[in-house]
Short mmCIF file of C-alpha atoms in Angstrom, two decimals:
data_model
loop_
_atom_site.label_atom_id
_atom_site.label_comp_id
_atom_site.label_asym_id
_atom_site.label_seq_id
_atom_site.Cartn_x
_atom_site.Cartn_y
_atom_site.Cartn_z
CA MET S 1 0.00 0.00 0.00
CA GLU S 2 1.37 3.39 -0.99
CA MET S 3 2.14 5.60 2.01
CA LEU S 4 1.46 9.32 1.84
CA VAL S 5 2.90 10.36 5.19
CA GLU S 6 5.13 8.52 7.60
CA VAL S 7 5.57 9.83 11.14
CA GLU S 8 8.48 8.55 13.21
CA ASN S 9 9.06 9.08 16.92
CA LEU S 10 7.52 12.52 16.89
CA ALA S 11 7.77 14.64 20.03
CA TYR S 12 6.63 18.11 20.98
CA SER S 13 6.76 20.21 24.15
CA PHE S 14 5.21 23.46 25.32
CA GLY S 15 7.97 24.68 27.61
CA GLU S 16 8.63 21.84 30.00
CA ASN S 17 5.24 20.26 29.35
CA ARG S 18 5.68 17.25 27.06
CA VAL S 19 2.61 17.34 24.78
CA LEU S 20 3.50 14.58 22.32
CA GLU S 21 5.93 11.75 22.79
CA ASP S 22 7.14 8.91 20.61
CA ILE S 23 4.38 9.25 18.03
CA SER S 24 4.78 6.89 15.06
CA PHE S 25 2.24 5.98 12.40
CA LYS S 26 1.66 5.92 8.66
CA ILE S 27 -1.05 7.48 6.52
CA PRO S 28 -1.76 5.28 3.48
CA LYS S 29 -2.94 6.93 0.29
CA GLY S 30 -6.71 6.97 -0.19
CA LYS S 31 -7.55 5.97 3.38
CA VAL S 32 -9.29 7.78 6.21
CA ILE S 33 -7.19 7.81 9.35
CA GLY S 34 -8.83 8.89 12.59
CA LEU S 35 -6.99 10.38 15.54
CA LEU S 36 -9.19 9.66 18.52
CA GLY S 37 -8.56 11.05 21.95
CA PRO S 38 -10.05 13.14 24.72
CA SER S 39 -9.69 16.93 24.92
CA GLY S 40 -6.12 17.90 25.73
CA ALA S 41 -4.65 14.65 24.42
CA GLY S 42 -2.56 16.51 21.84
CA LYS S 43 -4.70 15.99 18.71
CA THR S 44 -4.62 19.58 17.44
CA THR S 45 -0.91 19.88 18.23
CA LEU S 46 -0.26 16.77 16.12
CA VAL S 47 -2.32 18.19 13.23
CA ASN S 48 -0.46 21.47 13.53
CA ILE S 49 2.84 19.60 13.20
CA LEU S 50 1.60 17.52 10.26
CA THR S 51 0.41 20.67 8.47
CA GLY S 52 3.69 22.48 9.08
CA GLN S 53 2.36 25.02 11.55
CA LEU S 54 4.54 23.73 14.36
CA VAL S 55 8.05 22.34 14.28
CA PRO S 56 8.44 19.11 16.25
CA ALA S 57 10.96 18.91 19.06
CA GLY S 58 12.02 15.47 17.87
CA GLY S 59 11.29 12.77 15.33
CA ALA S 60 10.34 13.22 11.71
CA VAL S 61 7.39 13.62 9.37
CA LYS S 62 8.22 12.09 6.00
CA ALA S 63 5.97 12.88 3.07
CA TRP S 64 5.55 10.84 -0.08
CA LYS S 65 6.55 13.86 -2.13
CA GLU S 66 8.54 16.98 -1.37
CA ARG S 67 5.55 19.30 -0.98
CA LEU S 68 2.22 17.72 -0.18
CA VAL S 69 -0.81 19.79 -1.13
CA THR S 70 -3.04 19.84 1.93
CA GLY S 71 -6.58 20.93 2.60
CA ILE S 72 -7.27 21.89 6.19
CA MET S 73 -10.45 22.34 8.13
CA MET S 74 -9.49 23.63 11.55
CA ASP S 75 -11.41 23.51 14.81
CA SER S 76 -11.41 27.32 14.89
CA PHE S 77 -13.11 28.76 11.84
CA GLY S 78 -10.66 31.35 10.50
CA LEU S 79 -13.36 32.93 8.34
CA TYR S 80 -13.76 36.63 7.59
CA GLU S 81 -16.95 37.40 9.46
CA ARG S 82 -17.75 40.67 7.71
CA LEU S 83 -17.43 39.13 4.26
CA THR S 84 -20.03 36.98 2.54
CA VAL S 85 -19.71 33.22 2.08
CA TRP S 86 -18.88 33.83 -1.58
CA ASP S 87 -16.25 36.49 -0.83
CA ASN S 88 -14.58 34.23 1.72
CA LEU S 89 -14.34 31.38 -0.76
CA LYS S 90 -13.53 33.57 -3.76
CA MET S 91 -10.52 34.96 -1.97
CA PHE S 92 -9.06 31.50 -1.47
CA ALA S 93 -10.11 30.44 -4.96
CA ASP S 94 -8.03 33.35 -6.27
CA ILE S 95 -5.08 32.30 -4.14
CA TYR S 96 -5.34 28.69 -5.37
CA GLN S 97 -6.16 29.88 -8.90
CA VAL S 98 -9.43 27.95 -8.94
CA SER S 99 -12.45 29.06 -10.96
CA GLY S 100 -15.65 30.44 -9.45
CA ASP S 101 -17.55 27.44 -10.90
CA LYS S 102 -15.88 25.18 -8.38
CA ILE S 103 -17.11 27.42 -5.55
CA ASP S 104 -20.67 27.13 -6.83
CA LYS S 105 -20.41 23.34 -7.12
CA LEU S 106 -19.10 23.09 -3.56
CA LEU S 107 -21.85 25.40 -2.29
CA VAL S 108 -24.46 23.22 -3.96
CA ARG S 109 -22.87 20.09 -2.52
CA THR S 110 -22.81 21.53 1.00
CA GLU S 111 -26.31 23.02 0.63
CA LEU S 112 -25.00 26.54 1.11
CA ILE S 113 -25.85 27.90 -2.32
CA ASN S 114 -28.76 29.94 -0.96
CA ALA S 115 -26.48 31.48 1.65
CA LYS S 116 -23.72 32.46 -0.76
CA LYS S 117 -24.43 36.19 -0.36
CA THR S 118 -24.91 35.96 3.41
CA VAL S 119 -22.32 37.55 5.65
CA VAL S 120 -20.42 34.79 7.50
CA GLY S 121 -20.98 36.50 10.86
CA LYS S 122 -24.71 35.79 10.49
CA LEU S 123 -24.31 32.05 9.85
CA SER S 124 -24.91 29.28 12.39
CA LYS S 125 -21.97 27.22 13.63
CA GLY S 126 -22.96 24.31 11.43
CA MET S 127 -23.10 26.51 8.33
CA ARG S 128 -19.73 28.04 9.14
CA ASN S 129 -18.33 24.54 9.48
CA ARG S 130 -19.61 23.79 6.00
CA VAL S 131 -18.07 26.99 4.60
CA ASN S 132 -14.85 25.87 6.23
CA PHE S 133 -15.27 22.47 4.59
CA CYS S 134 -15.80 24.11 1.19
CA ARG S 135 -12.64 26.14 1.65
CA ALA S 136 -10.68 22.99 2.52
CA LEU S 137 -11.94 21.32 -0.67
CA LEU S 138 -11.28 24.24 -3.01
CA LYS S 139 -7.96 22.98 -4.27
CA ASP S 140 -7.03 19.55 -5.54
CA MET S 141 -5.12 18.13 -2.63
CA ASP S 142 -3.06 15.12 -1.63
CA ILE S 143 -4.46 14.98 1.87
CA LEU S 144 -7.33 16.57 3.77
CA TYR S 145 -6.92 17.34 7.47
CA LEU S 146 -10.15 17.67 9.42
CA ASP S 147 -9.70 18.86 12.99
CA GLU S 148 -12.81 18.10 15.06
CA PRO S 149 -15.15 18.75 12.09
CA THR S 150 -18.34 18.08 14.06
CA SER S 151 -17.40 19.41 17.47
CA GLY S 152 -20.38 21.15 19.09
CA LEU S 153 -22.73 20.53 16.16
CA ASP S 154 -26.30 19.25 16.33
CA PRO S 155 -26.96 15.68 15.08
CA ALA S 156 -28.46 16.82 11.75
CA THR S 157 -25.47 19.01 10.86
CA THR S 158 -23.09 16.34 12.10
CA GLY S 159 -24.83 13.88 9.77
CA LYS S 160 -24.40 16.31 6.86
CA ILE S 161 -20.68 16.70 7.58
CA HIS S 162 -20.36 12.91 7.81
CA GLU S 163 -22.02 12.59 4.41
CA LEU S 164 -19.54 15.07 2.93
CA VAL S 165 -16.56 13.27 4.46
CA ASP S 166 -17.94 9.98 3.21
CA GLU S 167 -18.26 11.39 -0.32
CA GLU S 168 -14.64 12.50 -0.20
CA LYS S 169 -13.64 9.10 1.11
CA ARG S 170 -15.42 7.39 -1.79
CA ALA S 171 -13.72 9.77 -4.20
CA GLY S 172 -10.39 8.41 -2.93
CA THR S 173 -9.24 11.44 -0.93
CA THR S 174 -6.77 10.68 1.84
CA ILE S 175 -8.23 12.10 5.04
CA PHE S 176 -6.72 12.60 8.48
CA LEU S 177 -9.53 13.24 10.95
CA THR S 178 -9.26 14.17 14.59
CA THR S 179 -12.22 13.59 16.87
CA HIS S 180 -13.21 12.66 20.38
CA ASN S 181 -16.39 11.05 19.05
CA MET S 182 -15.95 7.28 18.84
CA HIS S 183 -19.05 6.80 16.68
CA GLU S 184 -17.62 9.26 14.16
CA ALA S 185 -14.31 7.39 14.16
CA GLU S 186 -15.98 3.98 13.78
CA LYS S 187 -18.26 5.24 11.02
CA LEU S 188 -15.77 7.15 8.90
CA CYS S 189 -12.29 5.77 9.51
CA ASP S 190 -10.45 2.88 7.88
CA SER S 191 -7.92 2.98 10.66
CA ILE S 192 -7.63 4.86 13.94
CA LEU S 193 -4.96 6.05 16.34
CA LEU S 194 -5.94 6.24 20.00
CA LEU S 195 -4.13 9.16 21.59
CA ASN S 196 -3.89 9.71 25.31
CA GLU S 197 -1.71 12.22 27.14
CA GLY S 198 0.45 12.70 24.08
CA ARG S 199 1.09 9.05 23.35
CA ILE S 200 -0.49 6.64 20.90
CA ILE S 201 -1.80 3.82 23.03
CA GLU S 202 -3.37 1.74 20.25
CA GLN S 203 -3.76 1.86 16.48
CA GLY S 204 -5.41 -0.19 13.79
CA VAL S 205 -8.77 -0.94 12.15
CA PRO S 206 -11.56 0.05 14.61
CA ARG S 207 -13.29 -3.34 14.41
CA GLU S 208 -10.05 -5.24 14.92
CA ILE S 209 -9.14 -3.09 17.93
CA CYS S 210 -12.52 -3.82 19.47
CA MET S 211 -12.11 -7.55 18.83
CA LYS S 212 -8.62 -7.49 20.30
CA TYR S 213 -9.98 -6.24 23.61
CA ASN S 214 -12.98 -8.54 23.61
CA GLN S 215 -12.16 -10.30 26.88
CA ASP S 216 -15.75 -11.20 27.64
CA ASN S 217 -16.21 -13.36 24.50
CA SER S 218 -19.91 -13.83 25.12
CA ILE S 219 -23.18 -13.47 23.27
CA GLU S 220 -26.12 -11.61 24.71
CA VAL S 221 -29.61 -12.65 23.70
CA ALA S 222 -32.67 -10.46 24.13
CA LEU S 223 -35.78 -12.57 24.48
CA LYS S 224 -39.26 -11.62 23.37
CA ASP S 225 -40.47 -11.63 26.98
CA GLY S 226 -38.12 -8.71 27.62
CA SER S 227 -35.45 -10.59 29.53
CA ARG S 228 -31.79 -10.81 28.46
CA ARG S 229 -29.51 -13.81 28.73
CA LYS S 230 -25.76 -14.00 28.32
CA PHE S 231 -23.98 -17.06 26.91
CA ALA S 232 -20.30 -17.86 26.59
CA ASN S 233 -19.34 -17.83 22.90
CA SER S 234 -18.55 -21.56 22.80
CA GLY S 235 -19.70 -24.69 21.01
CA GLU S 236 -21.45 -25.94 24.11
CA ASN S 237 -24.02 -23.20 23.82
CA ALA S 238 -24.59 -23.53 20.08
CA GLU S 239 -27.32 -26.11 20.37
CA MET S 240 -29.09 -24.18 23.12
CA LEU S 241 -29.13 -21.05 20.96
CA ALA S 242 -30.32 -23.03 17.96
CA GLN S 243 -33.12 -24.47 20.03
CA MET S 244 -34.17 -20.99 21.24
CA MET S 245 -34.22 -19.80 17.65
CA ARG S 246 -36.34 -22.74 16.59
CA GLU S 247 -38.75 -21.91 19.39
CA GLY S 248 -38.91 -18.33 18.13
CA ILE S 249 -38.36 -16.76 21.53
CA ILE S 250 -35.35 -14.65 20.54
CA ALA S 251 -35.92 -10.95 19.80
CA SER S 252 -32.28 -10.12 19.00
CA ILE S 253 -28.72 -11.42 19.39
CA HIS S 254 -25.84 -9.15 20.33
CA SER S 255 -22.13 -9.72 20.31
CA SER S 256 -20.35 -8.35 23.34
CA GLU S 257 -17.06 -6.97 22.03
CA PRO S 258 -16.34 -3.55 23.50
CA ASP S 259 -16.76 -0.34 21.51
CA LEU S 260 -13.88 2.14 21.19
CA GLU S 261 -15.10 4.01 24.25
CA LYS S 262 -14.77 0.87 26.37
CA VAL S 263 -11.40 0.05 24.83
CA PHE S 264 -10.18 3.54 25.67
CA LEU S 265 -11.54 3.25 29.20
CA HIS S 266 -9.86 -0.14 29.55
CA LEU S 267 -6.50 1.23 28.37
CA THR S 268 -6.47 4.56 30.18
CA GLY S 269 -9.04 4.46 32.93
CA ARG S 270 -10.71 7.57 31.49
CA LYS S 271 -13.51 8.31 29.05
CA LEU S 272 -13.01 9.69 25.56
CA ASN S 273 -15.30 12.64 26.02
CA GLU S 274 -13.87 13.70 29.37
CA MET D 1 1.97 39.69 -6.94
CA LYS D 2 -1.39 37.95 -7.42
CA HIS D 3 -1.56 37.08 -3.73
CA ILE D 4 -0.82 40.67 -2.76
CA ILE D 5 -3.65 41.89 -5.01
CA THR D 6 -5.98 39.29 -3.47
CA ILE D 7 -5.13 40.59 0.02
CA ILE D 8 -5.76 44.18 -1.12
CA ILE D 9 -9.17 43.24 -2.61
CA LYS D 10 -10.12 41.34 0.54
CA GLN D 11 -9.13 44.28 2.70
CA LEU D 12 -11.07 46.73 0.54
CA LYS D 13 -14.25 44.64 0.87
CA ASP D 14 -13.68 44.21 4.59
CA THR D 15 -13.03 47.90 5.29
CA LEU D 16 -16.33 48.92 3.71
CA LYS D 17 -18.04 46.88 6.44
CA ASN D 18 -15.58 47.64 9.23
CA LYS D 19 -16.60 50.92 10.82
CA THR D 20 -13.66 50.97 13.23
CA VAL D 21 -11.13 51.03 10.40
CA LEU D 22 -13.26 53.05 8.01
CA ILE D 23 -13.65 55.92 10.47
CA GLN D 24 -9.88 56.17 10.87
CA PHE D 25 -9.47 56.75 7.16
CA VAL D 26 -12.30 59.25 6.83
CA MET D 27 -12.53 61.15 10.12
CA LEU D 28 -9.63 63.62 9.95
CA PRO D 29 -9.90 64.49 6.23
CA ALA D 30 -13.65 65.07 6.72
CA LEU D 31 -13.02 67.14 9.85
CA THR D 32 -10.45 69.23 7.98
CA VAL D 33 -12.89 69.89 5.14
CA ILE D 34 -15.42 71.15 7.69
CA MET D 35 -12.91 73.26 9.64
CA VAL D 36 -11.30 74.84 6.59
CA ASN D 37 -14.68 75.81 5.18
CA SER D 38 -16.28 76.99 8.39
CA ILE D 39 -13.61 78.62 10.57
CA ARG D 40 -11.67 81.73 9.51
CA LEU D 41 -9.91 83.66 12.28
CA ASP D 42 -7.88 86.81 11.92
CA GLY D 43 -4.14 86.14 12.20
CA MET D 44 -4.57 82.43 11.68
CA PRO D 45 -1.53 80.99 9.82
CA GLU D 46 -2.11 79.95 6.25
CA ASN D 47 -3.28 76.32 5.86
CA PHE D 48 -3.39 76.05 9.65
CA PHE D 49 -5.94 73.22 9.81
CA VAL D 50 -4.46 71.31 6.91
CA ASN D 51 -1.02 71.53 8.44
CA LEU D 52 -2.26 70.44 11.86
CA PHE D 53 -4.60 67.66 10.84
CA ALA D 54 -2.41 66.23 8.11
CA SER D 55 0.37 65.44 10.59
CA MET D 56 -2.22 64.08 13.03
CA TYR D 57 -3.68 61.94 10.26
CA ILE D 58 -0.27 60.48 9.49
CA GLY D 59 0.34 59.62 13.13
CA MET D 60 -3.11 58.15 13.59
CA ALA D 61 -4.79 56.50 10.61
CA PRO D 62 -2.12 54.21 9.09
CA LEU D 63 -0.77 53.20 12.47
CA THR D 64 -4.09 52.25 14.06
CA CYS D 65 -5.44 50.62 10.89
CA VAL D 66 -2.43 48.38 10.27
CA SER D 67 -2.17 47.27 13.90
CA ALA D 68 -5.95 46.68 14.10
CA ILE D 69 -6.04 44.66 10.87
CA ILE D 70 -3.06 42.43 11.74
CA SER D 71 -4.09 41.85 15.36
CA GLU D 72 -7.68 41.02 14.36
CA GLU D 73 -6.48 38.52 11.79
CA LYS D 74 -4.23 36.93 14.40
CA GLU D 75 -6.99 36.76 16.98
CA LYS D 76 -9.58 35.30 14.62
CA ASN D 77 -7.18 32.80 13.04
CA THR D 78 -7.76 34.16 9.53
CA LEU D 79 -4.08 35.03 9.25
CA ARG D 80 -3.15 31.46 10.16
CA VAL D 81 -5.42 30.16 7.40
CA LEU D 82 -3.97 32.62 4.89
CA LEU D 83 -0.40 31.63 5.72
CA MET D 84 -1.31 27.97 5.27
CA ALA D 85 -2.80 28.83 1.87
CA GLU D 86 0.47 29.59 0.12
CA VAL D 87 0.46 33.27 1.11
CA THR D 88 3.85 34.22 2.56
CA PRO D 89 4.11 36.56 5.57
CA TRP D 90 5.77 39.18 3.38
CA GLN D 91 3.03 38.98 0.75
CA TYR D 92 0.48 39.48 3.50
CA LEU D 93 2.32 42.43 5.04
CA LEU D 94 2.89 44.01 1.64
CA GLY D 95 -0.78 43.53 0.76
CA ILE D 96 -2.02 45.14 3.98
CA GLY D 97 0.66 47.84 3.84
CA SER D 98 -0.09 48.70 0.19
CA TYR D 99 -3.79 48.86 0.88
CA VAL D 100 -3.45 51.15 3.90
CA PHE D 101 -0.89 53.26 2.02
CA GLY D 102 -3.23 53.66 -0.95
CA VAL D 103 -6.26 54.60 1.12
CA CYS D 104 -4.28 56.98 3.34
CA MET D 105 -2.83 58.65 0.24
CA LEU D 106 -6.41 59.30 -0.86
CA GLY D 107 -6.94 60.98 2.51
CA GLY D 108 -3.67 62.83 1.92
CA ALA D 109 -4.98 63.98 -1.45
CA VAL D 110 -7.98 65.53 0.33
CA PHE D 111 -5.55 67.53 2.49
CA GLY D 112 -3.59 68.41 -0.66
CA CYS D 113 -6.72 69.74 -2.36
CA LEU D 114 -7.56 71.88 0.68
CA MET D 115 -4.21 73.65 0.66
CA GLU D 116 -4.34 77.25 -0.49
CA ASN D 117 -1.74 79.36 -2.26
CA VAL D 118 0.51 76.42 -3.02
CA THR D 119 2.14 75.77 -6.38
CA PRO D 120 1.63 72.41 -8.16
CA GLY D 121 5.22 71.60 -7.23
CA GLY D 122 4.48 72.41 -3.62
CA ARG D 123 1.42 70.19 -3.74
CA ALA D 124 3.49 67.34 -5.18
CA LEU D 125 6.06 67.84 -2.43
CA PHE D 126 3.22 67.76 0.11
CA MET D 127 2.06 64.39 -1.24
CA ALA D 128 5.62 63.07 -1.14
CA VAL D 129 5.92 64.16 2.50
CA MET D 130 2.58 62.52 3.27
CA ALA D 131 3.76 59.32 1.59
CA ALA D 132 6.94 59.24 3.67
CA GLY D 133 4.99 59.77 6.90
CA ILE D 134 2.38 57.16 6.03
CA ILE D 135 5.10 54.58 5.33
CA VAL D 136 6.74 55.19 8.73
CA SER D 137 3.34 54.89 10.45
CA ILE D 138 2.61 51.64 8.59
CA VAL D 139 5.90 50.20 9.87
CA VAL D 140 5.03 51.27 13.44
CA GLY D 141 1.51 49.79 13.11
CA ALA D 142 2.89 46.56 11.67
CA ALA D 143 5.36 46.29 14.56
CA ILE D 144 2.49 46.63 17.04
CA GLY D 145 0.28 44.18 15.11
CA VAL D 146 3.06 41.60 14.90
CA GLY D 147 4.04 42.05 18.54
CA CYS D 148 0.53 41.71 19.98
CA ARG D 149 -1.47 38.51 20.19
CA ASN D 150 -4.94 39.98 19.96
CA GLN D 151 -6.92 43.13 19.32
CA MET D 152 -7.22 44.02 22.98
CA SER D 153 -3.48 44.09 23.60
CA ALA D 154 -2.88 45.81 20.24
CA THR D 155 -5.32 48.59 21.14
CA SER D 156 -3.70 49.10 24.54
CA VAL D 157 -0.33 49.61 22.83
CA THR D 158 -1.61 51.49 19.78
CA VAL D 159 -3.51 54.21 21.65
CA PRO D 160 -0.57 55.67 23.62
CA VAL D 161 1.83 55.32 20.67
CA MET D 162 -0.69 56.92 18.33
CA MET D 163 -1.35 59.75 20.80
CA VAL D 164 2.36 60.50 21.12
CA PHE D 165 2.86 60.69 17.35
CA SER D 166 -0.34 62.51 16.46
CA PHE D 167 -0.58 64.98 19.34
CA LEU D 168 3.08 65.92 19.83
CA PRO D 169 3.14 68.05 16.65
CA MET D 170 0.06 69.95 17.83
CA LEU D 171 1.33 70.44 21.38
CA SER D 172 4.78 71.45 20.18
CA VAL D 173 3.22 74.58 18.67
CA PHE D 174 2.31 75.76 22.17
CA ASN D 175 5.23 74.54 24.28
CA ASP D 176 8.99 74.86 23.62
CA LYS D 177 9.97 71.95 25.84
CA ILE D 178 7.57 69.63 24.08
CA GLU D 179 8.87 70.93 20.76
CA LYS D 180 12.42 69.91 21.74
CA ILE D 181 11.23 66.34 22.26
CA ALA D 182 8.79 66.34 19.36
CA ARG D 183 11.46 67.31 16.82
CA PHE D 184 12.81 63.74 17.01
CA THR D 185 9.52 62.32 15.82
CA TYR D 186 8.62 61.89 12.16
CA THR D 187 5.17 63.45 12.61
CA GLU D 188 6.67 66.69 13.94
CA GLN D 189 9.08 66.82 11.01
CA ILE D 190 6.17 66.29 8.67
CA ARG D 191 4.30 69.15 10.30
CA ILE D 192 7.40 71.35 9.84
CA LEU D 193 7.81 70.23 6.21
CA VAL D 194 4.17 70.81 5.37
CA GLY D 195 4.37 74.23 7.01
CA SER D 196 7.37 75.22 4.94
CA LEU D 197 6.23 74.05 1.54
CA GLY D 198 6.63 77.56 0.23
CA GLY D 199 10.38 77.40 1.01
CA GLY D 200 12.71 78.11 3.91
CA GLY D 201 12.47 74.68 5.56
CA ASP D 202 15.45 72.62 6.68
CA TYR D 203 14.57 69.76 4.38
CA ALA D 204 17.79 67.84 5.01
CA ARG D 205 17.26 67.77 8.76
CA SER D 206 13.63 66.72 8.41
CA ALA D 207 14.53 63.99 5.94
CA ALA D 208 17.28 62.76 8.25
CA VAL D 209 14.88 62.55 11.23
CA ILE D 210 12.27 60.73 9.15
CA LEU D 211 14.88 58.28 7.88
CA LEU D 212 16.11 57.74 11.42
CA ASN D 213 12.53 57.01 12.49
CA VAL D 214 12.18 54.53 9.60
CA ALA D 215 15.40 52.81 10.69
CA VAL D 216 14.44 52.64 14.37
CA PHE D 217 10.93 51.34 13.76
CA GLY D 218 12.20 49.02 11.03
CA ILE D 219 14.55 47.45 13.58
CA VAL D 220 11.75 47.24 16.18
CA PHE D 221 9.54 45.57 13.59
CA SER D 222 12.18 43.06 12.54
CA VAL D 223 12.98 42.16 16.19
CA LEU D 224 9.27 41.62 16.95
CA TYR D 225 8.77 39.72 13.70
CA ARG D 226 11.65 37.36 14.48
CA LYS D 227 10.35 36.85 17.99
CA ASN D 228 6.66 36.39 17.20
CA ALA D 229 6.53 35.75 13.43
CA LEU D 230 2.98 36.06 12.16
#
């Protein structure tokens, strides 16, 4: 698999406070990599280093080519509030030498076309996020960095942003996404990095990570009478389950592997959204 | 060059909706138009209001506008986004500086038009003096903008600096001691130059003081830029 970015033993400090330590991972081309961690874990600092805004104290960031073209959607908006949506995007289109048609297409895609003449200061947070997303997609890029793209948004707007990210994913864009939302990470990412207190404590495919920490190895059955029963996931129970199914008393069957939240709690003793 | 033009266009659109900056550009030229056309006192020196307000304008408008623009962009993260979008710090500073210079020169032209009994050559010299003063003020404003993290801290630095440079020339007219201090400032030299457009001014001394001011504030700017970047 072709690697776009390779990070080796990265470290960063604010004064004497070690923010990132011994960070190593790879970003394969065309994949969505999620950086999952609680607030203050060092996610934004890592993105700032990857996007060249901060110089690491140690380690290296190796790119597939000398100058990667990056699109960035930051957690803080960085939009000109007195200018309209169109003016904000047109300015960056001029800098990137992109035509106005592309702005219109992006505005249609993000359902902002009717707000193109609205001053950004009058937009809701969700709409500003989408303007930010449009700006990140203006140029043809090698990699798209999304820093907490749905932080503080309502479920409907979050869903819209997820749709947009998913479209980019299907179009083959390499995406590096930071989030403290495990559902977002599970839904959108091919692979995740769990970051805690500046260190990567686990990385891999979300499903595989969950399976790895599946110590319970049991199956939970919800019965039609409302009760729930738990069985060890073993051959001995296969016949009993089959019998229950034949009797038609099972409402649903659930596997019991932990979700990313539980994995994180297991590894660190703290919750992701702390 | 394209990036610089983009910054200038952005700033033009923004200023039209930014009353704080807009008022700085318009206030003193408008006030001078009113004063010149409404107040005539016996024994009042020729071009008194133009002379007074032009030097105030130089010490006030470019300085406050540049520091306000840069500090606002830093505070609201727009500058960070620009610098990540292939715009270099120098392109940004040149774009903002050129814009403020252009608009302030329009204000300067208003003062130029209000001057009476001045030859076309004298008027051209006036504009050249205005240009020199505006450039020094832009450097001072840029130093403040670069040195401060946000608008609040920029304002707290800009106001006293701006008051020193814009009011010293006016106060120096009334007090000899203040005049002795004020003569080392570029705004005072501009007031002297504007007042002696008809001839008789010590142009070499004024030019030397203005150049010295450029050098000093240029050094301050470069030290702050190296320390804080953008």
